[in-house]
Amino acid sequence: QVQLVESGGGLVQAGGSLRLSCVASGRTLYAMGWFRQAPGKEREFVVAINSWGGGTIYADSVKDRFTISRDNAKNTVYLQMNSLKPEDTAVYYCAAASITTRQEDEYEYWGQGTQVTVSS
């Protein structure tokens, strides 16, 4: 079992930055991903990182603006979000999977989500 707790969301102006954190407890050597869900929309993939941090996959919409990293000693995955846009507004979820993938149904464990709101 893995428990995931996200933090770091909030309200920011367009062009600003936020850093989300996801702390894992239990068995923690999983690939990790971030997904987001905007109001009235399907949840979508944002970025994933493999278990040792050496490989990443980014959605085109966030490439060059968002950076995922992990500190396995702290059981924490980070999502640094720069140059935020109003369309980045969503609830952001971290999730754990056995493989590094953008496929949502491969993720076995999910956090409760953290709200990110970007004002124009």
PDB file of C-alpha atoms in Angstrom:
ATOM      1  CA  GLN A   1       0.000   0.000   0.000  1.00  0.00           C
ATOM      2  CA  VAL A   2       1.078   3.537  -0.747  1.00  0.00           C
ATOM      3  CA  GLN A   3      -0.363   6.730   0.669  1.00  0.00           C
ATOM      4  CA  LEU A   4       0.202   9.966  -1.228  1.00  0.00           C
ATOM      5  CA  VAL A   5      -0.310  13.474   0.117  1.00  0.00           C
ATOM      6  CA  GLU A   6       0.006  16.528  -2.113  1.00  0.00           C
ATOM      7  CA  SER A   7       0.656  20.081  -0.979  1.00  0.00           C
ATOM      8  CA  GLY A   8       1.751  23.415  -2.387  1.00  0.00           C
ATOM      9  CA  GLY A   9      -1.282  24.438  -4.377  1.00  0.00           C
ATOM     10  CA  GLY A  10      -2.725  27.914  -4.220  1.00  0.00           C
ATOM     11  CA  LEU A  11      -3.643  31.057  -6.101  1.00  0.00           C
ATOM     12  CA  VAL A  12      -1.057  32.697  -8.338  1.00  0.00           C
ATOM     13  CA  GLN A  13      -1.084  35.308 -11.067  1.00  0.00           C
ATOM     14  CA  ALA A  14      -0.375  34.392 -14.668  1.00  0.00           C
ATOM     15  CA  GLY A  15       3.351  34.202 -15.247  1.00  0.00           C
ATOM     16  CA  GLY A  16       4.008  33.176 -11.672  1.00  0.00           C
ATOM     17  CA  SER A  17       5.359  29.956 -10.189  1.00  0.00           C
ATOM     18  CA  LEU A  18       4.324  27.285  -7.730  1.00  0.00           C
ATOM     19  CA  ARG A  19       5.988  24.135  -6.466  1.00  0.00           C
ATOM     20  CA  LEU A  20       3.846  21.161  -5.621  1.00  0.00           C
ATOM     21  CA  SER A  21       5.046  18.369  -3.366  1.00  0.00           C
ATOM     22  CA  CYS A  22       3.817  14.815  -3.016  1.00  0.00           C
ATOM     23  CA  VAL A  23       4.942  12.822  -0.002  1.00  0.00           C
ATOM     24  CA  ALA A  24       4.642   9.060  -0.197  1.00  0.00           C
ATOM     25  CA  SER A  25       4.447   6.583   2.647  1.00  0.00           C
ATOM     26  CA  GLY A  26       4.455   2.824   2.570  1.00  0.00           C
ATOM     27  CA  ARG A  27       6.225   1.121  -0.305  1.00  0.00           C
ATOM     28  CA  THR A  28       7.661   4.064  -2.227  1.00  0.00           C
ATOM     29  CA  LEU A  29       9.852   2.850  -5.093  1.00  0.00           C
ATOM     30  CA  TYR A  30       7.285   3.517  -7.767  1.00  0.00           C
ATOM     31  CA  ALA A  31       7.255   5.615 -10.864  1.00  0.00           C
ATOM     32  CA  MET A  32       5.336   8.768 -10.055  1.00  0.00           C
ATOM     33  CA  GLY A  33       3.105  10.952 -12.135  1.00  0.00           C
ATOM     34  CA  TRP A  34       1.185  14.194 -11.903  1.00  0.00           C
ATOM     35  CA  PHE A  35      -2.250  14.568 -13.450  1.00  0.00           C
ATOM     36  CA  ARG A  36      -4.683  17.467 -13.390  1.00  0.00           C
ATOM     37  CA  GLN A  37      -8.395  17.972 -13.753  1.00  0.00           C
ATOM     38  CA  ALA A  38      -9.938  21.286 -14.661  1.00  0.00           C
ATOM     39  CA  PRO A  39     -13.624  22.005 -13.960  1.00  0.00           C
ATOM     40  CA  GLY A  40     -15.846  20.241 -16.455  1.00  0.00           C
ATOM     41  CA  LYS A  41     -12.929  18.433 -18.087  1.00  0.00           C
ATOM     42  CA  GLU A  42     -11.415  14.961 -18.027  1.00  0.00           C
ATOM     43  CA  ARG A  43      -8.387  14.343 -15.895  1.00  0.00           C
ATOM     44  CA  GLU A  44      -5.254  14.640 -18.007  1.00  0.00           C
ATOM     45  CA  PHE A  45      -1.647  13.560 -17.784  1.00  0.00           C
ATOM     46  CA  VAL A  46       0.924  16.221 -16.942  1.00  0.00           C
ATOM     47  CA  VAL A  47       4.271  14.544 -16.272  1.00  0.00           C
ATOM     48  CA  ALA A  48       5.831  11.332 -14.986  1.00  0.00           C
ATOM     49  CA  ILE A  49       9.199  10.316 -13.539  1.00  0.00           C
ATOM     50  CA  ASN A  50      10.715   6.877 -13.105  1.00  0.00           C
ATOM     51  CA  SER A  51      11.554   5.365  -9.741  1.00  0.00           C
ATOM     52  CA  TRP A  52      15.145   6.623  -9.610  1.00  0.00           C
ATOM     53  CA  GLY A  53      14.543  10.000 -11.277  1.00  0.00           C
ATOM     54  CA  GLY A  54      16.507   9.304 -14.419  1.00  0.00           C
ATOM     55  CA  GLY A  55      13.659   9.373 -16.907  1.00  0.00           C
ATOM     56  CA  THR A  56      10.720  11.689 -17.432  1.00  0.00           C
ATOM     57  CA  ILE A  57       7.736  12.109 -19.736  1.00  0.00           C
ATOM     58  CA  TYR A  58       6.046  15.488 -20.209  1.00  0.00           C
ATOM     59  CA  ALA A  59       2.782  16.503 -21.781  1.00  0.00           C
ATOM     60  CA  ASP A  60       3.403  18.925 -24.633  1.00  0.00           C
ATOM     61  CA  SER A  61       1.281  21.576 -22.911  1.00  0.00           C
ATOM     62  CA  VAL A  62       3.707  21.861 -19.973  1.00  0.00           C
ATOM     63  CA  LYS A  63       7.046  21.007 -21.538  1.00  0.00           C
ATOM     64  CA  ASP A  64       9.633  23.758 -20.925  1.00  0.00           C
ATOM     65  CA  ARG A  65       7.475  25.266 -18.152  1.00  0.00           C
ATOM     66  CA  PHE A  66       7.086  22.445 -15.626  1.00  0.00           C
ATOM     67  CA  THR A  67       9.815  20.296 -14.097  1.00  0.00           C
ATOM     68  CA  ILE A  68       9.335  17.085 -12.157  1.00  0.00           C
ATOM     69  CA  SER A  69      11.925  15.811  -9.711  1.00  0.00           C
ATOM     70  CA  ARG A  70      12.107  13.430  -6.801  1.00  0.00           C
ATOM     71  CA  ASP A  71      14.075  12.980  -3.604  1.00  0.00           C
ATOM     72  CA  ASN A  72      13.850   9.316  -2.663  1.00  0.00           C
ATOM     73  CA  ALA A  73      15.540   9.951   0.679  1.00  0.00           C
ATOM     74  CA  LYS A  74      12.532  12.123   1.563  1.00  0.00           C
ATOM     75  CA  ASN A  75       9.971   9.987  -0.307  1.00  0.00           C
ATOM     76  CA  THR A  76       8.901  13.170  -2.069  1.00  0.00           C
ATOM     77  CA  VAL A  77       8.160  14.102  -5.649  1.00  0.00           C
ATOM     78  CA  TYR A  78       8.101  17.741  -6.709  1.00  0.00           C
ATOM     79  CA  LEU A  79       6.445  19.583  -9.545  1.00  0.00           C
ATOM     80  CA  GLN A  80       7.984  22.970 -10.222  1.00  0.00           C
ATOM     81  CA  MET A  81       5.559  25.015 -12.308  1.00  0.00           C
ATOM     82  CA  ASN A  82       6.804  28.192 -13.966  1.00  0.00           C
ATOM     83  CA  SER A  83       5.226  30.645 -16.400  1.00  0.00           C
ATOM     84  CA  LEU A  84       1.799  29.582 -15.226  1.00  0.00           C
ATOM     85  CA  LYS A  85      -1.192  30.275 -17.424  1.00  0.00           C
ATOM     86  CA  PRO A  86      -4.901  30.517 -16.564  1.00  0.00           C
ATOM     87  CA  GLU A  87      -5.434  27.261 -18.475  1.00  0.00           C
ATOM     88  CA  ASP A  88      -3.196  25.518 -15.923  1.00  0.00           C
ATOM     89  CA  THR A  89      -5.951  26.010 -13.345  1.00  0.00           C
ATOM     90  CA  ALA A  90      -6.970  22.571 -12.080  1.00  0.00           C
ATOM     91  CA  VAL A  91      -6.825  20.139  -9.214  1.00  0.00           C
ATOM     92  CA  TYR A  92      -3.423  18.471  -9.414  1.00  0.00           C
ATOM     93  CA  TYR A  93      -3.053  14.847  -8.372  1.00  0.00           C
ATOM     94  CA  CYS A  94       0.047  12.783  -7.832  1.00  0.00           C
ATOM     95  CA  ALA A  95      -0.096   9.073  -8.487  1.00  0.00           C
ATOM     96  CA  ALA A  96       2.122   5.988  -8.283  1.00  0.00           C
ATOM     97  CA  ALA A  97       2.586   3.308 -10.917  1.00  0.00           C
ATOM     98  CA  SER A  98       4.790   0.288 -11.551  1.00  0.00           C
ATOM     99  CA  ILE A  99       5.951   1.719 -14.873  1.00  0.00           C
ATOM    100  CA  THR A 100       6.703   5.197 -16.139  1.00  0.00           C
ATOM    101  CA  THR A 101       3.741   6.045 -18.303  1.00  0.00           C
ATOM    102  CA  ARG A 102       1.233   8.676 -19.310  1.00  0.00           C
ATOM    103  CA  GLN A 103      -1.595   6.131 -19.162  1.00  0.00           C
ATOM    104  CA  GLU A 104      -3.886   6.988 -16.284  1.00  0.00           C
ATOM    105  CA  ASP A 105      -5.192   3.454 -15.820  1.00  0.00           C
ATOM    106  CA  GLU A 106      -1.663   2.209 -15.059  1.00  0.00           C
ATOM    107  CA  TYR A 107      -1.544   4.268 -11.880  1.00  0.00           C
ATOM    108  CA  GLU A 108      -2.447   2.259  -8.811  1.00  0.00           C
ATOM    109  CA  TYR A 109      -2.367   4.843  -6.031  1.00  0.00           C
ATOM    110  CA  TRP A 110      -3.609   8.426  -5.976  1.00  0.00           C
ATOM    111  CA  GLY A 111      -3.412  11.396  -3.683  1.00  0.00           C
ATOM    112  CA  GLN A 112      -6.367  13.559  -2.749  1.00  0.00           C
ATOM    113  CA  GLY A 113      -5.338  16.449  -4.983  1.00  0.00           C
ATOM    114  CA  THR A 114      -4.326  20.059  -4.477  1.00  0.00           C
ATOM    115  CA  GLN A 115      -5.983  23.052  -6.124  1.00  0.00           C
ATOM    116  CA  VAL A 116      -3.967  25.342  -8.374  1.00  0.00           C
ATOM    117  CA  THR A 117      -5.658  28.525  -9.540  1.00  0.00           C
ATOM    118  CA  VAL A 118      -3.979  30.893 -11.992  1.00  0.00           C
ATOM    119  CA  SER A 119      -5.561  34.306 -12.363  1.00  0.00           C
ATOM    120  CA  SER A 120      -5.242  36.371 -15.522  1.00  0.00           C
TER     121      SER A 120
END
